[in-house]
Short mmCIF file of C-alpha atoms in Angstrom, two decimals:
data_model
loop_
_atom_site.label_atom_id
_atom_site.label_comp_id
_atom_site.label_asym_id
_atom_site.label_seq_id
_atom_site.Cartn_x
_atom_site.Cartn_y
_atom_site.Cartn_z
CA UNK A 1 100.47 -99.51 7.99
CA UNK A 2 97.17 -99.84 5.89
CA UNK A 3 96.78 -102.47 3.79
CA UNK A 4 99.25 -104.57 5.19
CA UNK A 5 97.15 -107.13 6.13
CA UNK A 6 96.56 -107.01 9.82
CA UNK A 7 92.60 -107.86 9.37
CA UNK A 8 93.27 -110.43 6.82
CA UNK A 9 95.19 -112.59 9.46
CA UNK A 10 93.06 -111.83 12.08
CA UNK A 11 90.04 -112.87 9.99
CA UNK A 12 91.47 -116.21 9.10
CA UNK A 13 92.42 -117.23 12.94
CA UNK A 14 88.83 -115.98 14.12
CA UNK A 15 87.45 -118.11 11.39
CA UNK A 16 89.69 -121.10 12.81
CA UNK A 17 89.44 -120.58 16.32
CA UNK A 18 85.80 -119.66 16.67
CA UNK A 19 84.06 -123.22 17.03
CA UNK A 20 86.06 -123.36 20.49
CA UNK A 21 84.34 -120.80 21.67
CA UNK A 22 80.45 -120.45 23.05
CA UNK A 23 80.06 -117.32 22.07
CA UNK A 24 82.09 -115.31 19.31
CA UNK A 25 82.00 -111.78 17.77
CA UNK A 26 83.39 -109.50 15.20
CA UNK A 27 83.47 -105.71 15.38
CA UNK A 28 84.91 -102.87 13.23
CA UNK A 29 85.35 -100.14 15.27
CA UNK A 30 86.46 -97.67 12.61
CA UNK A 31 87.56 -94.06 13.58
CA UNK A 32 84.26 -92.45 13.84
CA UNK A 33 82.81 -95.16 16.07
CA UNK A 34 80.43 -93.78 19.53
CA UNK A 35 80.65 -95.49 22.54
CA UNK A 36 77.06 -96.68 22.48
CA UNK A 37 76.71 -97.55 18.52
CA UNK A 38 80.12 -99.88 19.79
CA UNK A 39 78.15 -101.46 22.47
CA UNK A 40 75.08 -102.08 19.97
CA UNK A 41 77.49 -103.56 17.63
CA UNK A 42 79.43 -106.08 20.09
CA UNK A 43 75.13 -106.74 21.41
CA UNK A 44 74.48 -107.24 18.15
CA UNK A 45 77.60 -109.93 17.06
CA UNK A 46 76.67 -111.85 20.28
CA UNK A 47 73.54 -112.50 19.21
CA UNK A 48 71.58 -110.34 21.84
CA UNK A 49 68.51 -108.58 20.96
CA UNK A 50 68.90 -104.72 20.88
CA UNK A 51 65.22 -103.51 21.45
CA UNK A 52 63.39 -100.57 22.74
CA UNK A 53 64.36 -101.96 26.62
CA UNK A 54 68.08 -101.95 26.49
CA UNK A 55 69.20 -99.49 24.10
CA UNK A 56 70.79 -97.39 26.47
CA UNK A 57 74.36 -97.95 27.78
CA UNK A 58 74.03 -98.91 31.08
CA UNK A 59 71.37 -101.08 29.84
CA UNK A 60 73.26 -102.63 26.92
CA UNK A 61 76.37 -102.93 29.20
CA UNK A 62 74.33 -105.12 32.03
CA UNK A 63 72.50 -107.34 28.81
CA UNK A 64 75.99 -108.12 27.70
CA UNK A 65 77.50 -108.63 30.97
CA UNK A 66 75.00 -111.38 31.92
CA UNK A 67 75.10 -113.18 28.25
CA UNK A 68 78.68 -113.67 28.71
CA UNK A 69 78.52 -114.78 32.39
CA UNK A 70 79.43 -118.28 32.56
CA UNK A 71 80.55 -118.77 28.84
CA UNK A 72 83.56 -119.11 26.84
CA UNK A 73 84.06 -116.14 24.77
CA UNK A 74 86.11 -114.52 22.53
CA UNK A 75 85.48 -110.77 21.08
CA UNK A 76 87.60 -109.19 18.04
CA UNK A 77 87.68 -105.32 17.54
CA UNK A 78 89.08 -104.44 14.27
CA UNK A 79 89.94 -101.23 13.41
CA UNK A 80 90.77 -99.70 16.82
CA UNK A 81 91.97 -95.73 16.50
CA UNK A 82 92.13 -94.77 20.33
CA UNK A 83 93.54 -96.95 23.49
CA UNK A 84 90.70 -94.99 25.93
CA UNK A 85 88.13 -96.90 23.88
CA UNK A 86 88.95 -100.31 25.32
CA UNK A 87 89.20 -98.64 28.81
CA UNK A 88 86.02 -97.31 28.25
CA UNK A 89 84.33 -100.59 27.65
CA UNK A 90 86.40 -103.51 29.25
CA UNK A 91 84.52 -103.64 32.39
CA UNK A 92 81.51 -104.89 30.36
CA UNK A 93 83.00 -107.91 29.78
CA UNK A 94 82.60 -110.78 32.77
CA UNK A 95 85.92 -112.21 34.21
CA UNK A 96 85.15 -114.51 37.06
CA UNK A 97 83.75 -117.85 36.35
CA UNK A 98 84.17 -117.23 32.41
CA UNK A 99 87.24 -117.26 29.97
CA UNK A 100 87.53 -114.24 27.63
CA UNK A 101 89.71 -114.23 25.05
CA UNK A 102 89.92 -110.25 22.90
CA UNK A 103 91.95 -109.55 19.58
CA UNK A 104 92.47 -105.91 18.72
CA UNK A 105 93.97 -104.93 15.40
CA UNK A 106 95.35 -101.29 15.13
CA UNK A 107 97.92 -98.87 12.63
CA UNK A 108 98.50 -97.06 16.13
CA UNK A 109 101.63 -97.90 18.01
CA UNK A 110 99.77 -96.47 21.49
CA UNK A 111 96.87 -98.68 21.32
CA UNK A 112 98.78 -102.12 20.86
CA UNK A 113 100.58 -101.00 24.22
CA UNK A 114 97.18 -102.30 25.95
CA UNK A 115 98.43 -105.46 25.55
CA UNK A 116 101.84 -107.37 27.09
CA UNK A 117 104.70 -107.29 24.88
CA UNK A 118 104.67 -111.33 24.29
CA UNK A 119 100.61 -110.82 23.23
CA UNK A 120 101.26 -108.22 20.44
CA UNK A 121 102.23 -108.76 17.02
CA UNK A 122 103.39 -106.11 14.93
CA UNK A 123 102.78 -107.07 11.21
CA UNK A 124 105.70 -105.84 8.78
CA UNK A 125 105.62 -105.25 4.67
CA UNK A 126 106.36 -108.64 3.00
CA UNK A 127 110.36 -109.15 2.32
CA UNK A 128 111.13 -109.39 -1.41
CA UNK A 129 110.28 -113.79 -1.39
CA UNK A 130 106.66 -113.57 -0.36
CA UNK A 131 106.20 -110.30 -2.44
CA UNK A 132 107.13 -112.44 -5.13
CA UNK A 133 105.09 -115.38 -4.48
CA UNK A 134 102.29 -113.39 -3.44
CA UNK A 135 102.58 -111.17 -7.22
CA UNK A 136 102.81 -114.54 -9.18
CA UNK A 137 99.43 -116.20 -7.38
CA UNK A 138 97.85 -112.47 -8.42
CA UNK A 139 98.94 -112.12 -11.94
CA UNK A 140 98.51 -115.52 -13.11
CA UNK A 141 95.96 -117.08 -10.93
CA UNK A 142 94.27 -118.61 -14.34
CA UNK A 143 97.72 -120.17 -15.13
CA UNK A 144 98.29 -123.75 -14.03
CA UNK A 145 101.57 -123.35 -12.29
CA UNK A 146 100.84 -119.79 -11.52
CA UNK A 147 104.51 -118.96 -12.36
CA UNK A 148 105.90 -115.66 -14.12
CA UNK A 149 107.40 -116.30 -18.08
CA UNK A 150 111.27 -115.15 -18.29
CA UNK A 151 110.70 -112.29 -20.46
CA UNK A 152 108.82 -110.68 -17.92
CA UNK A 153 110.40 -111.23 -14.10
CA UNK A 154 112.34 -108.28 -14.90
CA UNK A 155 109.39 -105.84 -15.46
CA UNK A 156 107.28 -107.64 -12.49
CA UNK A 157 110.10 -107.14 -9.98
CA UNK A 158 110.41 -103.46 -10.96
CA UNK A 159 106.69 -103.26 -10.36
CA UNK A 160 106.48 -105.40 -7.04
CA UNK A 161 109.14 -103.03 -5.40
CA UNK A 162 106.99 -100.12 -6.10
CA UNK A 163 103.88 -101.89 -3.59
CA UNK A 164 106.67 -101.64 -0.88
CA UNK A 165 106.04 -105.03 0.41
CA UNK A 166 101.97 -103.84 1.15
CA UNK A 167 99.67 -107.09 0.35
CA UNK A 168 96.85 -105.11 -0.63
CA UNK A 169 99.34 -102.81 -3.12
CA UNK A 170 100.77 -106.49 -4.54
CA UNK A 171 97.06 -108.34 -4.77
CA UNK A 172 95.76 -105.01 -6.63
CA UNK A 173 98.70 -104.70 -9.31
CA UNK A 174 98.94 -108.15 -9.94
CA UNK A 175 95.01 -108.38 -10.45
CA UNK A 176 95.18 -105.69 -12.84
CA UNK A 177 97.94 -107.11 -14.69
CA UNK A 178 96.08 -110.90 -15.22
CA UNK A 179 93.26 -109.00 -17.27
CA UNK A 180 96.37 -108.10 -19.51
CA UNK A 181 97.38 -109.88 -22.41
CA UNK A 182 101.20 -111.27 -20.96
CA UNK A 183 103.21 -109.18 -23.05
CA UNK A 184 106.09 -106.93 -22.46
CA UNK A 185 104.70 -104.02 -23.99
CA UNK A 186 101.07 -104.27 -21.85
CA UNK A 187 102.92 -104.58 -18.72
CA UNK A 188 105.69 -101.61 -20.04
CA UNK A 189 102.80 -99.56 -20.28
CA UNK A 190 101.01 -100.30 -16.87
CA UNK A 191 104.59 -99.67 -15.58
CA UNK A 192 104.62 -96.40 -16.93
CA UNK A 193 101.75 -95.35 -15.46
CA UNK A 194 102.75 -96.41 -12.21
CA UNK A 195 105.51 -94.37 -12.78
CA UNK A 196 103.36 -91.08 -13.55
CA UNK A 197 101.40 -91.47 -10.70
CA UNK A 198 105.12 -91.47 -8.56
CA UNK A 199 105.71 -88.73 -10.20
CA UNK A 200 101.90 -87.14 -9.12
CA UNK A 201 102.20 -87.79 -5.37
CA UNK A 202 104.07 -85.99 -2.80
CA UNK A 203 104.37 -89.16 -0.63
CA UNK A 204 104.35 -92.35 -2.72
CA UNK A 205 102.70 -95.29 -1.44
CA UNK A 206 99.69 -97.78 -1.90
CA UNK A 207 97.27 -94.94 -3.22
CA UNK A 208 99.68 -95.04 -6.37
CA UNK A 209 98.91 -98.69 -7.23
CA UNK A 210 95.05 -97.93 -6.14
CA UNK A 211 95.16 -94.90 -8.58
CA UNK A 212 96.41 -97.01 -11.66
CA UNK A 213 94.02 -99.95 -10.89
CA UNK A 214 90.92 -97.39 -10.58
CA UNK A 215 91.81 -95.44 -13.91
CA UNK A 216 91.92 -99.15 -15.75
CA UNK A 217 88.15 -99.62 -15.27
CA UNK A 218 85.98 -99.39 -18.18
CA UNK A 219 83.35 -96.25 -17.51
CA UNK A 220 80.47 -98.65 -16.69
CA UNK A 221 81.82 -100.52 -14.46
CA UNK A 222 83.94 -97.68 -12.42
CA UNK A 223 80.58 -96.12 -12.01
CA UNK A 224 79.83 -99.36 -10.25
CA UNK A 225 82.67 -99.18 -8.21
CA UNK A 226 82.24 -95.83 -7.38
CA UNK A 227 78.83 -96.80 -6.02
CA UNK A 228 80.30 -98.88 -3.83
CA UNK A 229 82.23 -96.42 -1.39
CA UNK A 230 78.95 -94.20 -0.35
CA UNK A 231 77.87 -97.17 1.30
CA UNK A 232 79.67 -96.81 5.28
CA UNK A 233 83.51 -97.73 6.50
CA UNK A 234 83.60 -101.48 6.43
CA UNK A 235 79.75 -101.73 5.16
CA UNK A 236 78.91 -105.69 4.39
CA UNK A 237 78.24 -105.01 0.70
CA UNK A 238 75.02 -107.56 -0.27
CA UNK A 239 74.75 -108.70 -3.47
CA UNK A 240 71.47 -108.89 -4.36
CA UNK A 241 71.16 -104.98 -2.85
CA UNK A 242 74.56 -103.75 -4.84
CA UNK A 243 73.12 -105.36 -8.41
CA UNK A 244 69.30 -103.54 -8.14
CA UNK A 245 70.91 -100.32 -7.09
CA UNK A 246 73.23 -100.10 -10.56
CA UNK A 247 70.48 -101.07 -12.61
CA UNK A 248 67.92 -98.43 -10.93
CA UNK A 249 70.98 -95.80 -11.37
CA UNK A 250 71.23 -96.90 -15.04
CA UNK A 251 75.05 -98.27 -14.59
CA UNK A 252 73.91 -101.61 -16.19
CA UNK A 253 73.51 -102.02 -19.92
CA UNK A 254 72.06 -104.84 -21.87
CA UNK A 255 74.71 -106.94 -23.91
CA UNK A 256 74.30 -108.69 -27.13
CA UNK A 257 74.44 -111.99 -25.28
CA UNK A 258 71.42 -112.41 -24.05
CA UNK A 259 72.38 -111.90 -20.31
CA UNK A 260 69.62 -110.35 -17.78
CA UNK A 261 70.56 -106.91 -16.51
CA UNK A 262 70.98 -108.67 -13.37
CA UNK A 263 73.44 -111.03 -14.81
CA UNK A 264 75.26 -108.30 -16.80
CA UNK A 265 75.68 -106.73 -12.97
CA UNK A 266 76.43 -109.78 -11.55
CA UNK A 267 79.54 -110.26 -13.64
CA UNK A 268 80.45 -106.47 -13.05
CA UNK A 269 81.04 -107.54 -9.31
CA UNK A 270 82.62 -110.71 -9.77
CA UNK A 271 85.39 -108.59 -11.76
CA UNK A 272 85.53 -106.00 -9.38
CA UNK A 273 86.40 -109.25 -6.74
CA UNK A 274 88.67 -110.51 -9.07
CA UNK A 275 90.88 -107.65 -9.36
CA UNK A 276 90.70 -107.36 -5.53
CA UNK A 277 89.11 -103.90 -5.32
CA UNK A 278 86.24 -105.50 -3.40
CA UNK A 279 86.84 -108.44 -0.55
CA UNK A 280 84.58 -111.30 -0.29
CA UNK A 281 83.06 -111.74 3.04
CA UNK A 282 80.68 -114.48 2.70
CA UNK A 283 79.59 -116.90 0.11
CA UNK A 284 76.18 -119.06 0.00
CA UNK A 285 76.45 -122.49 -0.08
CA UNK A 286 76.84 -122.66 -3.82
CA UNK A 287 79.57 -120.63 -3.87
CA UNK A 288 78.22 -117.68 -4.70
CA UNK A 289 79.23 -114.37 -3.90
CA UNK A 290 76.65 -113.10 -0.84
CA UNK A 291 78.70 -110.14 0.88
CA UNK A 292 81.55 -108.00 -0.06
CA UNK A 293 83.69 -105.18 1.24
CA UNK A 294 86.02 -102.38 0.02
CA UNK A 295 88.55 -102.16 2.45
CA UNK A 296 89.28 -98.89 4.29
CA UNK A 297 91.96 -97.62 2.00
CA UNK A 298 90.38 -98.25 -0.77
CA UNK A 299 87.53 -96.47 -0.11
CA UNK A 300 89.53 -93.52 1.17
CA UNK A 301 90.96 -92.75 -2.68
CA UNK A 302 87.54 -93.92 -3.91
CA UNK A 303 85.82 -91.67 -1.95
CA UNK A 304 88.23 -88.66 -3.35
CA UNK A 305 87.80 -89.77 -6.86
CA UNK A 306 83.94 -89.69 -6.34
CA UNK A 307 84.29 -86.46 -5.45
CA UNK A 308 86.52 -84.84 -7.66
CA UNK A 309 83.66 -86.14 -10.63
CA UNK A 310 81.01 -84.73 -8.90
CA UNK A 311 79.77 -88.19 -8.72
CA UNK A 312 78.82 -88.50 -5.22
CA UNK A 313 79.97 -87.53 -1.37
CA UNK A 314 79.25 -88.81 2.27
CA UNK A 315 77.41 -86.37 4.75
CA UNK A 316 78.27 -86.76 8.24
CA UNK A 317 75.37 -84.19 9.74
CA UNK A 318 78.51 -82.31 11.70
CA UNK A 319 77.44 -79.09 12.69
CA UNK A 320 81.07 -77.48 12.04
CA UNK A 321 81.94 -76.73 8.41
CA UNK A 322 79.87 -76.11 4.92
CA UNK A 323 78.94 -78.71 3.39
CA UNK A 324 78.79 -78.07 -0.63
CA UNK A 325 76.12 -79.44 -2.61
CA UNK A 326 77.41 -78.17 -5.63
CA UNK A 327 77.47 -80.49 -8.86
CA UNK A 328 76.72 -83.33 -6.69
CA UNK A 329 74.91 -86.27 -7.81
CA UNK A 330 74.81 -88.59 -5.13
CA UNK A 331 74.70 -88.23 -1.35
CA UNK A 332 75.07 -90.90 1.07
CA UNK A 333 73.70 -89.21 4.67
CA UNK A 334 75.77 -91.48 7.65
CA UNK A 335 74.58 -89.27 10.48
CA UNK A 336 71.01 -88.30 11.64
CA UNK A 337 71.04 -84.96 11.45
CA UNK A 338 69.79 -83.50 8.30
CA UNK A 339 69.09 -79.51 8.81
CA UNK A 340 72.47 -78.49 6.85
CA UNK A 341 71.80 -80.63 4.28
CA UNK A 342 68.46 -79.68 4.26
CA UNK A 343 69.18 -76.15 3.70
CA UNK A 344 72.04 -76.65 1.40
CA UNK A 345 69.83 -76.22 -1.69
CA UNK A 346 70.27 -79.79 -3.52
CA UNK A 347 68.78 -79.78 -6.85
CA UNK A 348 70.71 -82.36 -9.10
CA UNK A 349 70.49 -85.15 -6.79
CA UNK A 350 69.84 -88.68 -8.45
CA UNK A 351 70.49 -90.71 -5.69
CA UNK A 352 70.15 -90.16 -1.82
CA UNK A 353 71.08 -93.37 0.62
CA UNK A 354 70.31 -92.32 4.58
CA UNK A 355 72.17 -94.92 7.02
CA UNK A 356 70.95 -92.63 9.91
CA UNK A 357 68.66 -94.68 12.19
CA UNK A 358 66.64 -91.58 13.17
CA UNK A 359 66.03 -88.74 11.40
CA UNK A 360 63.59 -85.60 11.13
CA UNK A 361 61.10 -86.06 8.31
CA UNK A 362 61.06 -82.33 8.28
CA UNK A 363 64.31 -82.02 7.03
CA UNK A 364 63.87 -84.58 4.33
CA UNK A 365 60.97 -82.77 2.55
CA UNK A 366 62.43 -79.73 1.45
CA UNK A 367 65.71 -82.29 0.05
CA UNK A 368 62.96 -84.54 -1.91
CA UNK A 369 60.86 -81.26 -3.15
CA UNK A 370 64.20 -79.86 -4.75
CA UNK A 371 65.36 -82.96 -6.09
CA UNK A 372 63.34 -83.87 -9.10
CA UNK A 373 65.74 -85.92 -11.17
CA UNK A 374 66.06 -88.23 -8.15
CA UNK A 375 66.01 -92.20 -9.36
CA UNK A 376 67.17 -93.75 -6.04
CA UNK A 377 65.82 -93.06 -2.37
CA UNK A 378 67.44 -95.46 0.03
CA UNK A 379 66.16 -94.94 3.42
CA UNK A 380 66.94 -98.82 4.90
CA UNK A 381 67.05 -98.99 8.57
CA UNK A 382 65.32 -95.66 9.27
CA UNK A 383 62.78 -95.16 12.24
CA UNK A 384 60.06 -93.39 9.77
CA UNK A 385 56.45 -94.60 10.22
CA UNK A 386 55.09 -92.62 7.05
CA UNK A 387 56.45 -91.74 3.74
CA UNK A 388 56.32 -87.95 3.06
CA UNK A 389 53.72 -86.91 0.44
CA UNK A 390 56.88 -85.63 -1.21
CA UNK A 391 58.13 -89.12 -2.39
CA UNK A 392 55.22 -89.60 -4.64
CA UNK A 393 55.99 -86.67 -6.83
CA UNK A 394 59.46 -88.02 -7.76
CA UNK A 395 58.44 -89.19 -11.38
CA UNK A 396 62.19 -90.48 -11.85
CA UNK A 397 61.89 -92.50 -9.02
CA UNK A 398 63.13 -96.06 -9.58
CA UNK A 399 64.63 -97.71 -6.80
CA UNK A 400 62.67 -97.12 -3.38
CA UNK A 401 64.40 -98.92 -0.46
CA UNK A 402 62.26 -99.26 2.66
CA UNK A 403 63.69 -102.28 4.37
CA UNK A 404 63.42 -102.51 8.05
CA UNK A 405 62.15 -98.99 8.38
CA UNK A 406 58.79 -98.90 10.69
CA UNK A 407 56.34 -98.16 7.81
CA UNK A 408 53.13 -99.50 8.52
CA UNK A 409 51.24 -98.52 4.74
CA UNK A 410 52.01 -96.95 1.91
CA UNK A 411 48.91 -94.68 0.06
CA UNK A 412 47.38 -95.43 -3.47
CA UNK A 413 49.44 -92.65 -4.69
CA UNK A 414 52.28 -94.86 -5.42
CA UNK A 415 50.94 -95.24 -8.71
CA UNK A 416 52.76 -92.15 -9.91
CA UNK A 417 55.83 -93.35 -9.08
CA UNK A 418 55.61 -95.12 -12.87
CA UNK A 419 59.31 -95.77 -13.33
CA UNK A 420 59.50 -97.51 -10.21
CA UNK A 421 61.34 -100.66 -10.97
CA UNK A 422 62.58 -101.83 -7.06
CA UNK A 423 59.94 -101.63 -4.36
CA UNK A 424 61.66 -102.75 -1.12
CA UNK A 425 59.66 -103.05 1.21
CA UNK A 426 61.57 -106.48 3.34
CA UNK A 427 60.99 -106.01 6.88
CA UNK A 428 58.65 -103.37 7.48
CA UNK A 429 55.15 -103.29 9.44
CA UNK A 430 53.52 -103.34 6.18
CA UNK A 431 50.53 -105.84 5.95
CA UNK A 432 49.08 -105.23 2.65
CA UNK A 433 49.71 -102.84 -0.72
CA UNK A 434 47.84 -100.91 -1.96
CA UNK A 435 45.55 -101.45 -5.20
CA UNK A 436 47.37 -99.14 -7.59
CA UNK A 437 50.86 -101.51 -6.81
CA UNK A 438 49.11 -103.49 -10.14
CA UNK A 439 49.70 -100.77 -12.01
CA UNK A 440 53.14 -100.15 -12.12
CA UNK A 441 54.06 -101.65 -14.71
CA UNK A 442 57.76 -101.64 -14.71
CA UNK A 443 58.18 -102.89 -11.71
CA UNK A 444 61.11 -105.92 -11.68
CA UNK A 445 61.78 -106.48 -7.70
CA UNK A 446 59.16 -106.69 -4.95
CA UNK A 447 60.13 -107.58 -1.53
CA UNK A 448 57.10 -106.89 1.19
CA UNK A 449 57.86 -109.30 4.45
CA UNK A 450 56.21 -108.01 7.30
CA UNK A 451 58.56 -107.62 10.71
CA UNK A 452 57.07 -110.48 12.81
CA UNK A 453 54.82 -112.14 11.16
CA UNK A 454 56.05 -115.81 10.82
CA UNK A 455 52.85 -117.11 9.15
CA UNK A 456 51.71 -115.88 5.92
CA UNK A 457 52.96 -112.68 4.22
CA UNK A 458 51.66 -109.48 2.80
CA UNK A 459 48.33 -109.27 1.94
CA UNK A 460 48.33 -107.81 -2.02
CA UNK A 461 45.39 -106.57 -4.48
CA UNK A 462 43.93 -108.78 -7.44
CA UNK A 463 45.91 -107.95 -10.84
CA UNK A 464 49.83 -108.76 -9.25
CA UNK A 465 49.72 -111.05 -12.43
CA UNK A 466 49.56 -108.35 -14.74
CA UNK A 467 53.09 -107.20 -13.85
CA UNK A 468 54.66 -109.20 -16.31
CA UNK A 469 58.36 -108.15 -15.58
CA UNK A 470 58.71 -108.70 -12.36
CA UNK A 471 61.95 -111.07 -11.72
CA UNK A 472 61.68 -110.95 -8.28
CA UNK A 473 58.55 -111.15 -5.74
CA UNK A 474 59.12 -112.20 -1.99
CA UNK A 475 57.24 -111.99 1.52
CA UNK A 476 53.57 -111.70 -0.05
CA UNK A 477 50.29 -113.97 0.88
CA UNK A 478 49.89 -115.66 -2.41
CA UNK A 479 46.29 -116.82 -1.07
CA UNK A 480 44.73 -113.69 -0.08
CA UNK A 481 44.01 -110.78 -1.70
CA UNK A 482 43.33 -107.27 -0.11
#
């Protein structure tokens, strides 16, 4: 079943078991996963270079062959839909003079038959005990003995058998219910809504508690969340990237405390982690959030909700089936074809993320010519070389996201982009900016490290001092000027 915690214990014996190992690697497969974006992936988590010389599969197939030759391995595939897939690829994996060692977690019953019956667990719901104990560490996690008061074990056991024994259903509610006061009539009324939502759904199950949790958000901060699941099926969500995209979309606002915008955002994540709508993946060495996720199910209802409010929708670039435009604010393109989407006529956009690695300029410029209003253009990870001329009539633009795409300059005309307020530029082939950069004055974030240079930085013109609110400024020569 989803959600009931199959990656979760997975994750924490990979964690454990890893340092055995000379090589080890984590991949989400996901349903919609190709054969040779798989093989990039597992290249990838081993630590071999994917590059212009062995990014086809036969190639990638022999490159990962003759890394593992010889070594101690172990290789995790989470997320499996289909037993051919493993057929497809286990004779890329070395099995004389090596030991390899592969966990697959799956919700289908045909694809655990891969493996003997003494090598395959099947996870069940939690019985009624750990349900319990699992519900009180939730709830009252800010509690010292992180036990439930007398007066309301009654209510919390009528809510705990509605998550059906599901982890993620338990974790969610009893989040939810430690930013309530403790008080028989909150939790009556979170019950009752629980109880609506039964009432609402032709088959009940975790989607109930994920409905009631979602509606609980205050507006801001579900348009934060709601952000969140355009981004890909098991996307590492990176801090730093999650907090400059609300603040470019206009999600943050300033508080009477004094607090940064990029505090104020900050703390908008932290509670979405707290009430376990987003995972943590990784923390720095501080202990400070670094990457997140929203697991699969979640994003599923997300996803619907987004939709249903007009808010935003994901675009595939299938050739079978309309896609509608209609109302839609946000579009987050995770295929690399763009001709429907082109011709689809989008004119309210205000956001557009591209995860395709290669893509048609073409097809962009009519998109960016109809889509005045836009305040975010994402394009991370692309193949472009040059920015259309159509970019630098978006007068709304704020947040332009150009990290580790292949452009090698960007023209003076970026000085009528005057709202710009993020400038990513991490990664690129860039090796100066242009003059006019000086003038845009509300600029707050400006990342410019050029792919492969390990000396020095971006070259940039005389003036940067004169943007006086920049908060952030990384990868630039600080000696040279253009």
């Amino acid at each position: 079943m989803p959600g009931v915690g199959k990656t979760t214990l997975v994750d924490h014996v990979y964690n454990t078991v890893k340092v055995d190992f000379d090589a080890a690697a984590w991949v989400t497969v996901s349903k919609s996963c190709r054969l040779d974006d798989l093989l990039k992936k597992i290249a990838s988590q081993f630590g071999i270079a994917v590059g212009v010389a062995n990014t086809e599969m036969g190639s990638l197939a022999e490159s990962i062959h003759k890394y593992l030759h010889g070594k101690k391995y172990i290789l995790v595939l989470d997320d499996v839909w289909v037993a051919p897939l493993w057929l497809e690829i286990r004779n890329v994996f070395p099995t004389s003079n090596c030991m390899g060692r592969f966990v697959i977690t799956s919700r289908k019953h045909e694809v655990s038959l891969l493996a003997t019956q003494e090598s395959t667990i099947h996870l069940e719901p939690l019985q009624a005990y750990h349900s319990w104990v699992l519900f009180c560490k939730e709830a009252f996690w800010n509690h010292a003995d992180k036990q439930c008061p007398l007066e309301l074990q009654e209510l919390a056991r009528k809510v705990i058998a509605k998550c059906q024994g599901l982890p993620i259903a338990i974790a969610c509610i009893g989040r939810l219910l430690s930013c309530k006061p403790p008080t028989s009539t909150e939790w009556e009324n979170v019950h009752r809504d629980l109880d609506l939502q039964l009432a609402e759904d032709v088959i009940p199950d975790v989607h109930m508690i994920l409905k009631v949790s979602l509606e609980d958000l205050p507006y801001d901060l579900k348009n934060c969340f709601l952000h969140c699941a355009l981004f890909p099926e098991d996307h590492k969500l990176k801090r730093r990237t999650i907090v400059r995209q609300w603040i470019a979309a206009g999600f943050i606002k300033e508080k009477e405390d004094n607090r940064t915008l990029e505090e104020v955002a900050e703390g908008y994540l932290t509670e979405l982690v707290n009430r376990s709508l987003l995972q943590v993946v990784e923390r720095n060495h501080t202990g400070r959030l670094k990457h997140c996720r929203m697991h699969d199910v979640i994003r599923l209802l997300v996803l619907n909700k987004a939709k249903e409010e007009c808010f935003g929708k994901v675009y595939n670039g299938s050739a079978t089936g309309a896609f509608s435009v209609e109302g839609v604010r946000r579009i987050s393109v995770q295929g690399e074809n763009l001709e429907q989407l082109s011709r689809s006529g989008a004119t309210h956009l205000r956001a557009l993320h591209v995860f395709g690695r290669y893509i048609d300029i073409d097809f962009l410029k009519p998109i960016l010519t109809a889509s005045n209003l836009l305040s975010t253009l994402d394009l991370k990870g692309t193949r472009i070389r040059m920015l259309p001329n159509e970019v630098f009539d978006l007068f709304n633009l704020r947040y332009l996201g150009l990290r580790h795409t292949e452009i090698e300059s960007l023209p003076e005309a970026v000085v009528r982009l005057q709202n710009l307020e993020v400038l990513d530029a991490f990664g690129t082939k860039l090796t100066y900016l242009p003059n006019n950069v000086v003038k845009l004055q509300k600029l707050r974030h400006l990342y410019a490290w050029t792919s492969g240079i390990s000396v020095g930085g971006v070259k940039v013109p005389n003036g940067m001092q004169h943007l006086a609110g920049l908060r952030a400024l990384q990868g630039v020569n600080a000696r040279v000027s253009a």
